[in-house]
Structures are given as C-alpha cells and as structure tokens.
XYZ file of C-alpha atoms in Angstrom:
624
model
C 16.376 -14.278 -46.433
C 14.016 -11.286 -46.227
C 15.389 -7.785 -46.147
C 16.483 -6.329 -42.906
C 15.455 -3.056 -41.260
C 17.746 -0.429 -39.757
C 17.387 2.798 -37.864
C 19.676 5.627 -36.838
C 18.802 6.165 -33.122
C 21.211 4.873 -30.509
C 20.365 1.454 -29.061
C 20.948 1.128 -25.335
C 22.444 -2.037 -23.887
C 21.980 -2.053 -20.103
C 23.874 -4.792 -18.328
C 26.802 -5.225 -15.908
C 30.006 -3.703 -17.106
C 31.639 -7.188 -17.101
C 28.822 -8.867 -19.001
C 29.890 -11.064 -21.970
C 26.426 -12.180 -23.066
C 24.356 -9.126 -24.140
C 21.092 -10.411 -25.554
C 19.104 -7.214 -26.048
C 19.353 -3.518 -27.011
C 16.520 -1.002 -27.187
C 15.479 2.488 -28.100
C 12.572 4.461 -26.607
C 11.654 7.724 -28.270
C 8.865 10.045 -26.987
C 6.121 10.798 -29.481
C 5.059 14.399 -30.088
C 2.146 15.731 -28.139
C 2.691 13.271 -25.229
C 1.007 10.466 -27.173
C 3.351 7.750 -25.891
C 6.620 6.345 -27.058
C 8.089 4.624 -30.106
C 9.723 1.430 -28.871
C 12.345 -0.559 -30.786
C 13.903 -3.705 -29.311
C 16.622 -5.838 -30.902
C 17.346 -9.390 -29.764
C 20.715 -10.948 -30.670
C 20.359 -13.119 -33.788
C 21.834 -16.245 -32.163
C 20.029 -18.579 -34.590
C 22.114 -17.136 -37.424
C 25.308 -18.099 -35.548
C 24.396 -21.377 -33.833
C 23.344 -23.874 -36.534
C 20.879 -26.647 -35.788
C 22.826 -29.764 -34.795
C 26.123 -27.951 -34.270
C 28.363 -28.520 -31.192
C 27.142 -25.225 -29.662
C 23.558 -26.297 -30.335
C 24.151 -29.650 -28.559
C 25.711 -27.825 -25.599
C 22.737 -25.508 -25.438
C 20.307 -28.424 -25.194
C 22.392 -30.178 -22.622
C 22.708 -27.110 -20.371
C 19.325 -25.533 -21.149
C 20.485 -22.195 -19.740
C 23.551 -20.244 -18.673
C 24.580 -20.933 -15.075
C 25.815 -18.056 -12.943
C 27.844 -19.351 -10.027
C 29.660 -17.374 -7.363
C 33.092 -17.786 -8.809
C 32.370 -18.399 -12.495
C 29.852 -18.430 -15.280
C 29.055 -21.479 -17.443
C 27.789 -20.147 -20.747
C 24.964 -22.175 -22.333
C 26.504 -21.968 -25.850
C 30.149 -22.122 -24.842
C 32.394 -19.076 -24.994
C 33.216 -19.193 -28.773
C 29.591 -19.228 -30.000
C 28.548 -16.806 -27.310
C 31.082 -14.184 -28.300
C 30.186 -14.598 -31.994
C 26.519 -13.822 -31.276
C 26.543 -11.361 -28.457
C 25.575 -7.741 -29.120
C 28.479 -5.331 -28.965
C 29.325 -1.676 -29.487
C 31.937 -2.496 -32.137
C 30.710 -5.201 -34.471
C 27.598 -5.427 -36.657
C 25.023 -8.061 -35.734
C 21.839 -9.564 -37.085
C 18.839 -9.441 -34.787
C 15.195 -10.164 -34.166
C 13.620 -6.682 -34.342
C 10.403 -5.857 -32.476
C 8.859 -2.417 -32.863
C 5.618 -0.830 -31.632
C 3.971 2.191 -30.090
C 3.576 2.221 -26.330
C 0.435 4.164 -25.396
C 0.160 6.284 -22.231
C -2.040 3.561 -20.655
C 0.717 0.942 -20.988
C -0.434 -0.887 -24.215
C 2.111 -1.855 -26.875
C 0.266 -1.530 -30.181
C 1.097 -1.523 -33.969
C 3.666 -4.293 -33.281
C 5.950 -5.522 -36.065
C 8.247 -8.496 -35.814
C 11.030 -8.683 -38.410
C 14.641 -9.465 -39.057
C 16.902 -6.656 -38.015
C 20.479 -5.500 -38.617
C 22.507 -3.560 -36.128
C 25.424 -1.698 -37.730
C 28.683 -1.173 -35.974
C 28.647 1.659 -33.503
C 24.859 1.914 -33.153
C 24.793 0.315 -29.619
C 25.820 2.061 -26.453
C 26.705 -0.032 -23.404
C 25.544 1.240 -19.970
C 26.209 -0.321 -16.651
C 23.331 -0.567 -14.143
C 25.186 1.690 -11.712
C 25.510 4.485 -14.325
C 21.752 4.769 -14.980
C 20.702 6.819 -11.902
C 23.404 9.381 -12.621
C 22.393 9.711 -16.312
C 18.746 10.174 -15.292
C 19.661 13.073 -13.060
C 22.099 14.737 -15.537
C 20.166 16.576 -18.339
C 23.495 17.300 -20.043
C 24.409 13.664 -20.581
C 24.070 12.644 -24.293
C 21.901 9.649 -23.366
C 19.749 11.397 -20.748
C 16.673 12.128 -22.986
C 16.499 8.571 -24.354
C 17.105 6.902 -21.009
C 14.559 9.177 -19.303
C 12.047 8.146 -21.954
C 12.834 4.462 -21.293
C 12.359 5.038 -17.556
C 8.992 6.796 -18.033
C 7.862 3.998 -20.429
C 8.917 1.314 -17.941
C 6.947 2.961 -15.169
C 3.866 3.118 -17.399
C 4.263 -0.601 -18.229
C 4.732 -1.476 -14.454
C 1.671 0.559 -13.517
C -0.463 -1.182 -16.222
C 0.705 -4.624 -15.051
C -0.243 -3.820 -11.472
C -3.612 -2.381 -12.508
C -4.183 -5.615 -14.405
C -3.661 -7.689 -11.263
C -0.114 -8.925 -11.840
C 2.191 -9.657 -8.873
C 4.581 -6.920 -9.928
C 6.950 -6.251 -6.987
C 10.400 -4.656 -6.844
C 12.368 -3.847 -3.643
C 15.641 -2.358 -4.947
C 16.731 -1.297 -1.413
C 16.644 -4.828 0.037
C 17.244 -6.598 -3.295
C 14.053 -8.541 -3.943
C 11.709 -8.795 -6.962
C 8.819 -11.026 -8.000
C 9.601 -13.170 -11.025
C 7.078 -14.139 -13.671
C 5.660 -17.022 -11.636
C 5.126 -14.801 -8.597
C 8.016 -16.188 -6.539
C 10.266 -13.668 -4.788
C 13.878 -13.827 -6.087
C 17.014 -12.041 -5.097
C 18.427 -9.211 -7.197
C 22.221 -9.143 -7.349
C 23.754 -6.223 -5.466
C 25.234 -4.630 -8.642
C 21.800 -4.647 -10.342
C 19.803 -2.852 -7.702
C 19.038 0.398 -9.521
C 16.116 1.614 -11.575
C 17.894 0.167 -14.571
C 16.770 -3.276 -13.433
C 13.145 -2.199 -13.607
C 13.574 -0.597 -16.980
C 15.064 -3.753 -18.583
C 12.581 -6.110 -16.879
C 9.482 -4.168 -17.960
C 10.643 -3.639 -21.572
C 11.546 -7.336 -21.957
C 8.231 -8.535 -20.464
C 6.423 -6.247 -22.970
C 8.552 -7.619 -25.865
C 7.944 -11.254 -24.889
C 4.144 -10.590 -24.761
C 4.174 -8.731 -28.071
C 6.011 -11.551 -29.889
C 3.651 -14.174 -28.346
C 0.558 -12.287 -29.546
C 2.164 -11.808 -33.009
C 2.814 -15.606 -33.221
C -0.811 -16.253 -32.218
C -1.989 -13.923 -35.012
C 0.330 -15.597 -37.483
C -0.812 -19.050 -36.417
C 2.852 -19.902 -35.688
C 3.468 -22.604 -33.077
C 6.339 -21.762 -30.752
C 7.140 -22.613 -27.159
C 4.634 -20.381 -25.392
C 5.125 -19.737 -21.684
C 1.991 -20.786 -19.851
C 1.230 -20.302 -16.182
C -1.812 -21.587 -14.388
C -3.098 -20.483 -10.986
C -3.030 -22.468 -7.768
C -6.257 -21.781 -5.852
C -4.575 -22.086 -2.427
C -1.970 -19.481 -3.215
C -4.265 -16.522 -2.455
C -5.139 -13.500 -4.542
C -2.603 -11.069 -5.915
C -3.926 -8.303 -3.669
C -3.566 -10.462 -0.541
C 0.008 -11.476 -1.558
C 1.026 -7.857 -2.215
C -0.230 -6.873 1.237
C 1.602 -9.820 2.820
C 4.809 -8.915 1.011
C 4.578 -5.318 2.168
C 3.855 -6.389 5.780
C 6.744 -8.873 5.877
C 9.361 -6.733 4.075
C 10.831 -5.401 7.335
C 10.967 -8.802 9.111
C 13.690 -11.050 7.725
C 12.346 -14.155 9.299
C 8.778 -13.600 8.205
C 9.949 -12.570 4.699
C 11.937 -15.820 4.388
C 8.835 -17.760 5.363
C 6.727 -15.975 2.854
C 9.275 -16.613 0.080
C 9.281 -20.354 0.996
C 5.527 -20.466 0.996
C 5.283 -18.777 -2.420
C 7.851 -21.246 -3.780
C 5.773 -24.138 -2.554
C 2.303 -22.888 -3.459
C 2.765 -20.975 -6.716
C 2.885 -23.259 -9.689
C 5.873 -22.955 -12.056
C 5.269 -21.752 -15.554
C 5.662 -24.319 -18.351
C 6.546 -24.410 -22.047
C 4.137 -25.719 -24.661
C 3.158 -25.243 -28.330
C -0.390 -24.114 -27.413
C -1.516 -20.967 -25.589
C -3.030 -21.118 -22.098
C -2.196 -17.690 -20.842
C 0.080 -16.530 -18.061
C -1.629 -16.107 -14.680
C 1.311 -14.596 -12.796
C 1.745 -11.820 -15.373
C -2.025 -11.644 -16.100
C -1.409 -11.917 -19.844
C -3.405 -13.825 -22.457
C -0.220 -14.968 -24.188
C 3.468 -14.951 -23.270
C 6.669 -16.486 -24.417
C 10.454 -16.321 -24.045
C 12.438 -14.730 -26.918
C 14.553 -12.004 -25.271
C 17.449 -14.207 -23.977
C 18.592 -16.598 -26.729
C 22.184 -16.488 -25.520
C 21.172 -17.675 -22.042
C 17.996 -19.828 -22.471
C 17.577 -22.595 -24.972
C 13.784 -22.005 -25.226
C 14.461 -18.518 -26.595
C 16.847 -19.955 -29.139
C 14.241 -22.497 -30.229
C 11.656 -19.807 -30.662
C 13.989 -17.523 -32.623
C 14.735 -20.331 -35.073
C 11.026 -20.878 -35.665
C 10.354 -17.129 -36.123
C 13.329 -16.630 -38.461
C 12.219 -19.600 -40.574
C 8.744 -18.107 -40.806
C 10.134 -14.668 -41.808
C 12.542 -16.249 -44.321
C 9.776 -18.474 -45.809
C 11.870 -21.572 -45.172
C 10.767 -24.897 -43.616
C 10.230 -24.881 -39.868
C 13.200 -26.320 -37.959
C 10.968 -28.480 -35.662
C 7.944 -30.633 -36.350
C 4.926 -30.295 -34.056
C 5.870 -33.523 -32.236
C 9.396 -32.379 -31.779
C 8.263 -28.993 -30.349
C 5.947 -30.761 -27.901
C 8.759 -33.074 -26.799
C 11.169 -30.168 -26.378
C 8.745 -28.347 -24.201
C 7.971 -31.410 -22.087
C 11.730 -32.025 -21.586
C 12.394 -28.445 -20.520
C 9.459 -28.577 -18.071
C 10.762 -31.813 -16.589
C 14.226 -30.401 -16.097
C 12.819 -27.155 -14.580
C 10.832 -29.211 -12.000
C 13.869 -31.250 -11.147
C 16.028 -28.113 -10.698
C 13.300 -26.486 -8.579
C 13.034 -29.482 -6.256
C 16.863 -29.808 -6.009
C 17.034 -26.093 -5.012
C 14.352 -26.452 -2.406
C 15.997 -29.577 -0.992
C 19.479 -27.953 -0.928
C 18.245 -24.959 1.128
C 16.133 -27.132 3.325
C 19.020 -29.488 4.166
C 21.460 -26.620 4.645
C 19.042 -24.882 6.978
C 18.510 -28.063 8.970
C 22.287 -28.556 9.363
C 22.664 -24.952 10.522
C 19.768 -25.304 13.069
C 21.204 -28.534 14.398
C 24.589 -26.964 14.984
C 23.099 -23.896 16.656
C 20.846 -25.977 18.876
C 23.912 -27.685 20.286
C 25.321 -24.370 21.439
C 24.490 -22.239 24.409
C 20.946 -21.144 23.582
C 21.239 -17.962 25.577
C 23.882 -16.736 23.166
C 21.724 -17.119 20.044
C 20.360 -14.017 18.301
C 16.573 -13.742 17.793
C 16.628 -15.031 14.216
C 18.735 -18.115 14.959
C 16.714 -18.912 18.132
C 13.504 -18.724 16.079
C 14.901 -21.328 13.683
C 15.908 -23.550 16.591
C 12.499 -23.146 18.129
C 10.713 -24.010 14.864
C 12.778 -27.119 14.506
C 12.290 -28.138 18.143
C 8.516 -27.558 18.021
C 8.077 -30.506 15.690
C 9.205 -32.967 18.438
C 8.591 -33.439 22.201
C 9.933 -30.585 24.361
C 13.643 -30.941 25.007
C 15.050 -30.158 28.409
C 17.317 -27.307 27.272
C 14.505 -25.504 25.314
C 12.089 -25.016 28.223
C 14.261 -22.841 30.440
C 15.510 -20.756 27.551
C 12.031 -20.113 26.322
C 10.912 -19.177 29.825
C 13.937 -16.868 30.163
C 13.133 -15.139 26.927
C 9.503 -14.535 27.698
C 10.433 -13.178 31.160
C 13.075 -10.949 29.539
C 10.548 -9.697 26.990
C 12.584 -11.181 24.116
C 9.951 -13.260 22.291
C 8.443 -12.014 18.984
C 5.074 -12.656 17.371
C 6.656 -15.214 14.905
C 8.131 -17.041 17.926
C 4.724 -17.369 19.508
C 3.083 -18.389 16.197
C 5.592 -21.256 15.937
C 5.214 -22.183 19.639
C 1.396 -22.557 19.501
C 1.829 -25.049 16.628
C 3.712 -27.542 18.799
C 1.368 -30.469 19.162
C 3.219 -32.798 21.539
C 1.557 -32.583 24.992
C 4.935 -31.926 26.686
C 4.804 -28.385 25.293
C 1.386 -27.447 26.797
C 2.492 -26.053 30.216
C 5.104 -23.862 28.539
C 2.739 -22.790 25.832
C 0.188 -21.639 28.420
C 2.824 -19.858 30.461
C 3.976 -17.911 27.406
C 0.471 -16.993 26.338
C -0.549 -15.934 29.852
C 2.562 -13.815 30.296
C 2.256 -12.028 26.999
C -1.482 -11.586 27.278
C -0.714 -9.675 30.530
C 2.393 -7.756 29.535
C 1.802 -7.337 25.818
C -1.928 -7.528 25.008
C -1.340 -5.570 21.815
C 0.762 -8.499 20.462
C -2.315 -10.742 20.072
C -3.413 -9.487 16.646
C 0.168 -9.795 15.366
C 0.456 -13.372 16.523
C -2.816 -14.217 14.805
C -1.695 -12.445 11.604
C 1.663 -14.173 11.469
C 0.094 -17.574 12.143
C -2.361 -16.902 9.296
C 0.432 -16.079 6.864
C 2.217 -19.329 7.620
C -1.033 -21.365 7.323
C -2.801 -20.099 4.229
C -4.674 -23.435 3.935
C -6.343 -22.954 7.366
C -9.288 -20.663 8.125
C -8.296 -17.314 9.688
C -8.860 -16.645 13.339
C -12.385 -15.253 13.434
C -13.282 -12.260 15.621
C -16.755 -11.069 16.612
C -17.677 -8.162 18.800
C -20.708 -6.768 20.745
C -21.424 -3.420 22.370
C -23.511 -2.648 25.432
C -24.121 0.207 27.880
C -24.776 3.919 27.608
C -22.965 6.066 25.057
C -21.059 7.890 27.770
C -19.984 4.638 29.439
C -19.956 1.834 26.849
C -18.768 -1.770 27.197
C -17.382 -3.894 24.474
C -17.331 -7.692 24.328
C -15.165 -9.720 21.908
C -14.754 -13.390 21.188
C -12.242 -15.081 18.846
C -12.434 -18.534 17.269
C -9.173 -20.292 16.451
C -9.177 -23.548 14.483
C -12.847 -24.056 15.283
C -12.488 -23.600 19.020
C -14.418 -20.622 20.525
C -12.575 -18.587 23.127
C -14.445 -16.942 26.000
C -16.019 -13.517 25.658
C -13.765 -10.798 26.987
C -15.177 -7.425 28.094
C -13.554 -4.032 28.157
C -14.512 -0.344 28.029
C -12.887 0.007 24.575
C -13.147 -2.162 21.506
C -9.458 -2.738 20.785
C -8.441 -4.041 24.217
C -11.455 -6.356 24.153
C -10.343 -7.790 20.764
C -6.734 -8.118 21.846
C -7.687 -10.065 24.949
C -10.126 -12.196 22.953
C -7.390 -13.326 20.563
C -5.085 -14.404 23.401
C -7.987 -16.164 25.111
C -8.906 -18.056 21.881
C -5.376 -19.285 21.356
C -5.398 -20.549 24.924
C -8.771 -22.246 24.525
C -7.597 -24.025 21.403
C -4.470 -25.318 23.120
C -6.472 -26.655 26.068
C -9.323 -27.783 23.784
C -11.840 -25.807 25.883
C -14.660 -24.617 23.723
C -16.829 -21.711 24.910
C -20.082 -22.049 22.966
C -21.919 -19.109 24.573
C -23.562 -17.202 21.772
C -23.781 -13.902 23.724
C -21.560 -12.354 26.365
C -22.584 -12.214 30.010
C -22.599 -8.447 30.626
C -21.667 -7.222 34.079
C -24.066 -5.219 36.228
C -23.817 -1.455 35.805
C -21.357 0.118 38.316
C -22.628 2.386 41.034
C -20.332 5.246 40.154
C -19.060 4.665 36.614
C -15.783 6.312 35.710
C -15.710 6.956 31.974
C -11.941 7.480 32.097
C -11.207 4.129 33.778
C -8.735 2.282 31.543
C -10.174 -0.720 29.663
C -10.120 -4.118 31.222
C -8.584 -7.210 29.687
C -9.454 -10.851 30.133
C -7.270 -11.291 33.206
C -8.311 -7.943 34.774
C -11.919 -8.082 36.034
C -12.218 -4.332 36.548
C -14.266 -2.466 39.177
C -17.608 -3.402 37.706
C -17.276 -7.155 38.055
C -17.669 -8.611 41.504
C -14.827 -11.010 42.321
C -15.409 -14.328 44.109
C -14.460 -14.405 47.750
C -10.877 -15.458 48.501
C -9.859 -17.704 51.351
C -7.210 -15.630 53.108
C -7.055 -17.892 56.145
C -5.760 -21.068 54.561
C -2.317 -20.417 53.235
C -0.643 -22.830 50.841
C 3.130 -23.089 51.235
C 4.603 -22.192 47.854
C 7.814 -23.866 46.790
C 10.461 -21.189 46.068
C 13.434 -23.589 45.858
C 15.952 -22.152 43.408
C 13.994 -18.983 42.810
C 15.886 -15.682 42.719
C 14.257 -12.624 44.152
C 16.002 -10.305 41.637
C 14.652 -12.268 38.689
C 11.174 -12.309 40.168
C 11.105 -8.590 40.676
C 12.256 -7.979 37.068
C 8.815 -9.080 35.850
C 6.679 -9.615 38.919
C 3.325 -10.286 37.220
C 4.651 -12.928 34.863
C 6.733 -14.497 37.628
C 3.698 -14.985 39.833
C 1.891 -16.721 36.981
C 4.907 -19.039 36.509
C 5.074 -19.665 40.243
C 1.430 -20.656 40.351
C 1.898 -23.056 37.450
C 5.009 -24.666 38.941
C 3.074 -25.212 42.223
C -0.021 -26.574 40.462
C -2.083 -23.638 41.737
C -4.670 -21.531 39.972
C -3.175 -18.379 38.445
C -3.068 -15.245 40.554
C -6.196 -13.031 40.515
C -6.493 -9.330 40.924
C -9.200 -7.149 42.362
C -9.104 -3.538 41.233
C -10.766 -0.657 43.108
C -11.002 2.854 41.714
C -11.066 5.912 43.905
C -10.688 9.703 43.430
C -12.114 12.103 40.930
C -12.462 11.195 37.224
C -9.613 13.496 36.190
C -7.159 11.961 38.706
C -8.208 8.403 39.652
C -6.269 6.183 42.019
C -6.261 2.423 41.517
C -5.884 -0.056 44.357
C -4.984 -3.556 43.252
C -5.188 -6.649 45.486
C -3.577 -9.837 44.289
C -4.604 -13.272 45.599
C -2.460 -16.403 45.153
C -2.957 -19.666 47.103
C -4.251 -17.755 50.097
C -1.503 -15.118 50.015
C -2.608 -11.490 49.491
C -0.915 -8.150 48.820
C -2.293 -4.742 47.964
C -0.801 -1.615 46.358
C -2.078 1.701 45.015
C -0.962 3.633 41.959
C -2.178 6.175 39.393
C -2.727 3.589 36.643
C -4.267 0.151 36.751
C -1.232 -1.557 35.247
C 1.094 0.085 37.724
C -1.177 -0.922 40.613
C -1.137 -4.563 39.453
C 2.645 -4.558 39.056
C 3.080 -2.932 42.489
C 0.800 -5.497 44.178
C 2.667 -8.348 42.513
C 5.957 -6.829 43.738
C 4.585 -6.570 47.269
C 3.437 -10.196 47.243
C 6.860 -11.386 46.001
C 8.570 -9.431 48.768
C 6.247 -11.068 51.357
C 6.802 -14.564 49.954
C 10.602 -14.260 50.090
C 10.387 -12.737 53.540
C 8.595 -15.830 54.779
C 11.400 -18.149 53.580
C-alpha cells in the first residue's frame, strides 16, 4: 500500500444532522492575491472496508444503491459495513484524496489523486440548515472556510452555465436539474445554499477523477451521456424552465417531457463525454457508500495506486456497466409508470365528482384525460361555465385544441371565439404553452405587414398553425393584430379552413382617420371597413329555453356567441362608428344577430360592444 497524505485544515462534512452515511468531506482555502482556491476532497475509503466477494459486497451489487423511503432508509451495504466506512468526527478513516487548484474562471487544475488518511477530529459535521447562519456570521470559527467554499461553488456553477450545461437550482420551490438534465425534487431540509456547495464540488471532483483516469489509461466505469436531438437546446430549456417555474401544472408537464426526451446517462469502460454536464469526461466516485458504481471505481483506483492487480477484468467491467444500465432503465420505466397510473387513478376519481367543485389544477387534469376521448356529457357544460366565468387558463385551452374527436369541435370553437373576444392577449400564451407540450411539432408561425401613413398606420398579421394558414387580421397596432391572428389560426386549423392569401386585403383609407382610435381585432371590423348590409326586416326566432338572463348579462358578448352557435346561426357582428374629437372620442356599436339589432354608445370601443350586447339581450328576453 502506498503512503497516505494528511493535512491539518478542518474538513467540512455537510449533510443532514441525522445522516448515517457520510461519503465526503472537503476543505476550500483561498489563495493569496485572489488567485483562486486550494481544494481538497476526501471520499470515504469504502473499498478498504468492504472486501470483494464479502456479504456486504453481495448486498451492494444486489441493491445497486441506497434507497431512501419516506419512513426508512435501506443502506446499500447494510448497517454494519456502512457504519464501519462512513466518515465521522470521532474516528480515523482511510480515503480517496483528490486535490487541486480552482482558478477564478472555474477550472480545477494541478489535480492529484491519491490515498488519504483522515485522523480523528479533523472533520466537522455541519447540517444544511446551519450553513446560511455560518455564512452571515464572521465570528463563527468555520465562517472563513465555508465562505470560501461558497465562493468556489458559485464560480464552478457559473463556469458550467457558461459552458452550456443545464445547471438549474430553485431552492425556494425545491427543484434542481440532475446530471441528465431532468428536474428532480430537493428534500425540504436540504433547500439551502449548502446543497449547491456540495453539488458543485462533487461534480468537479467526479470530473477531475475521470480526467485523471483518462491520463493514466485506467479503465473505470465512466459516466457517459449522449444528446437527444428532439430535446431542444440548453438555452431553450433554461428559458422554458424559467417561464414555467410559477405555474405548477406547466412545470409538471415540463418535468414529464424532460424525463421522456432526455436520455439517461450510462456506465461504460470507455469515454464518450457527458452532454448534460457539457464535460469531456465524467464518472461517479463521490458516493461509494450509496452507489455501487462508485465502489467499483474506488476499488480500481486503489488497486492502481497500490500497484496491485485490478479487481475486475475488462469483460467483467463491461458486463457490470451493462447490468447497471439495464437496472437503471427498468427503475426509470417503473417510476414513470407508477406516477402515470397514480395520476390516472386520481383523475378518474375526481372526474366522477361534481366538476364545479374542482380547483383549476384538478380540472385541468380531468380535461386533459377527457380530451383523449369523445366529449362526455358532463364535461361540456362545465367547460362552457368556466369560459363564461373567465376561469379557463392558457394550459386549459392548449389541451382543449388538441382534442381530435369531432364531438369536441363546437365547444372548441365556442371557447376560442369567447376568449378571442374577451382575452385577446391570451393568444400568444396559448401558442407558447402548446409549443412547450409539443416540442416535436413546428411552432406556430407568425408573419406581419405594415401599411398606411406614419401618422395613421395599419398592421396586418397572419399565423400558421400545424400547416394551416389563418386569415389576415388588421389593426392599428402590431400587437393586437398578432394576438387576433393567433386566435384566428387556431380556429382555422380546427375547422381545416386554410387561407392561402399571400398578402392582406387592406381596407380603403378612412375619410377622417382618428389616430387615437383603439386597434381592431379580427372580430371587430373597425370604422374603416365597410360592413355588409344586414337584413333587419326578417327576424329569426331564437330559442332561449332554459336560458337565464342573469347569466347572459354576466358576460353578454360571449353569451351572444354561444346563443348563435346553439341556434345554428352565424356569430353576432358589430359595426363601430367613431364620433367626437380625437382627444375624447365616442364609440357607437351596433350588434346584429339573426335580424335582431341593438345599439349603444360608450367612451371605449370595448365598452360600446359590451353595452350593445347587453341591450340586445334585454330585448331578446323582453320578447319572450
């Protein structure tokens, strides 16, 4: 056995106060002149305790890793071997010692890998919850060293992000990206900066040992990760994660998508690089108490350092890696299926309840499940109620437009028409959410044109969704034109109505243009567009059976659209006339529906439309 190396600086062990399996301890010391940090990491010498072929070794290969359950922990090695090898503040331990210099740009250089010896009393145990307090207390005896470790970890994290790695931590909500790029939960007791410190130092250690083994020509179980082209770029994923962080439903969907599209890393005796971490070589050595791959690698490294025969032949090492990969895939599929079946059971139970009592998140799950089949009788009225009550979200609409059974179409169109009128600004959000849940589909394309004088411009926009062109929509501002175009494209795709016109049909210039006139949307023709004549002499009797006036007046515009659809009539149309000076315009809206007409005036176009719809509803109920 080669000689060991010792040092006198305190080694920090950051873990839960109740932890019984402490794999690692480290020391980070600032270099003079701000040149970086001296880093020393010790990994528990488990290979010295657990002999090849022993009972503990057999348990390790059967379990492959320690399992942390809600009510108990199943140690990979068994409790006796685990306690004999774990690092502690009291007893001396052998170790795998990795040292190096961390530069200010996040590179670990001058790396040495050797056997180490940790004397009794050199380690200090720190709970995750203690770290923030120590970092803010300059008088604490461990403050300087822990502050150096924190600074070093932030430099390592910044370097990884600059290198394109999917490096994500959300300590507030309890999420982090693992080495494969999947988003995993952080236990509540670990959600402090201590988690980031340990993660970044251990990633750097694993990389350093992998590169050292490559230089030595030493075959170990390298950790390889290959990209999946459909997963998207790291920059795109980081933007999506940031956008979805505040929406639990959208965040859950994103996590599921990443789990499905990002390939799992694998073990093998040859180096193929690690895409998720953006590293040329990577391995697992920092958790030999908890992962059998780390124990295998430590045995190989110790044998190399001790100049003794390797514990595994090349064929055995290849077979061990293949077996671990197979078991990882099986566990991954089992986990996905468990959550999928549990979610399906929950959705089925909730769908059998009173749908009006469901919160937004649960209703979204019920809607998503229901959208895969023909429209059920109980879903239609609840969906109509929620859109009328302004309770639908962009993720709800994104799910709804995916329903392919033709029984959904009337309801899909009603929801789109209502929201396009009441919430035009939601159109881009619906398109964005739909894109995030369909990364394999082309994004909804948007093109714009501009016409008119600088003092009175017009903007035209057209969107294309799933290859179907929507109609050109025109407004006096770019954003409203684009919002209306997105809604119109979704509707065109649902009805399979392609609008191939390459250029918009611009309206004739108005006689007295009002630059301050609010922009028009696709269902609001505006004062500059002549409306077709309406037949006001032939009235169609509209069926109001079961309709409630109070409900109609709560959202008059949307209710008229629903009434027209239920009576197989064209949707209501509005004519808008603008009067008064530019600084104080008055808008007169006239609504036409099946020969029925009503007019109202207000200071804004939207208020005039709503008032005219209210007047028409009052007239319709008065005729009953």
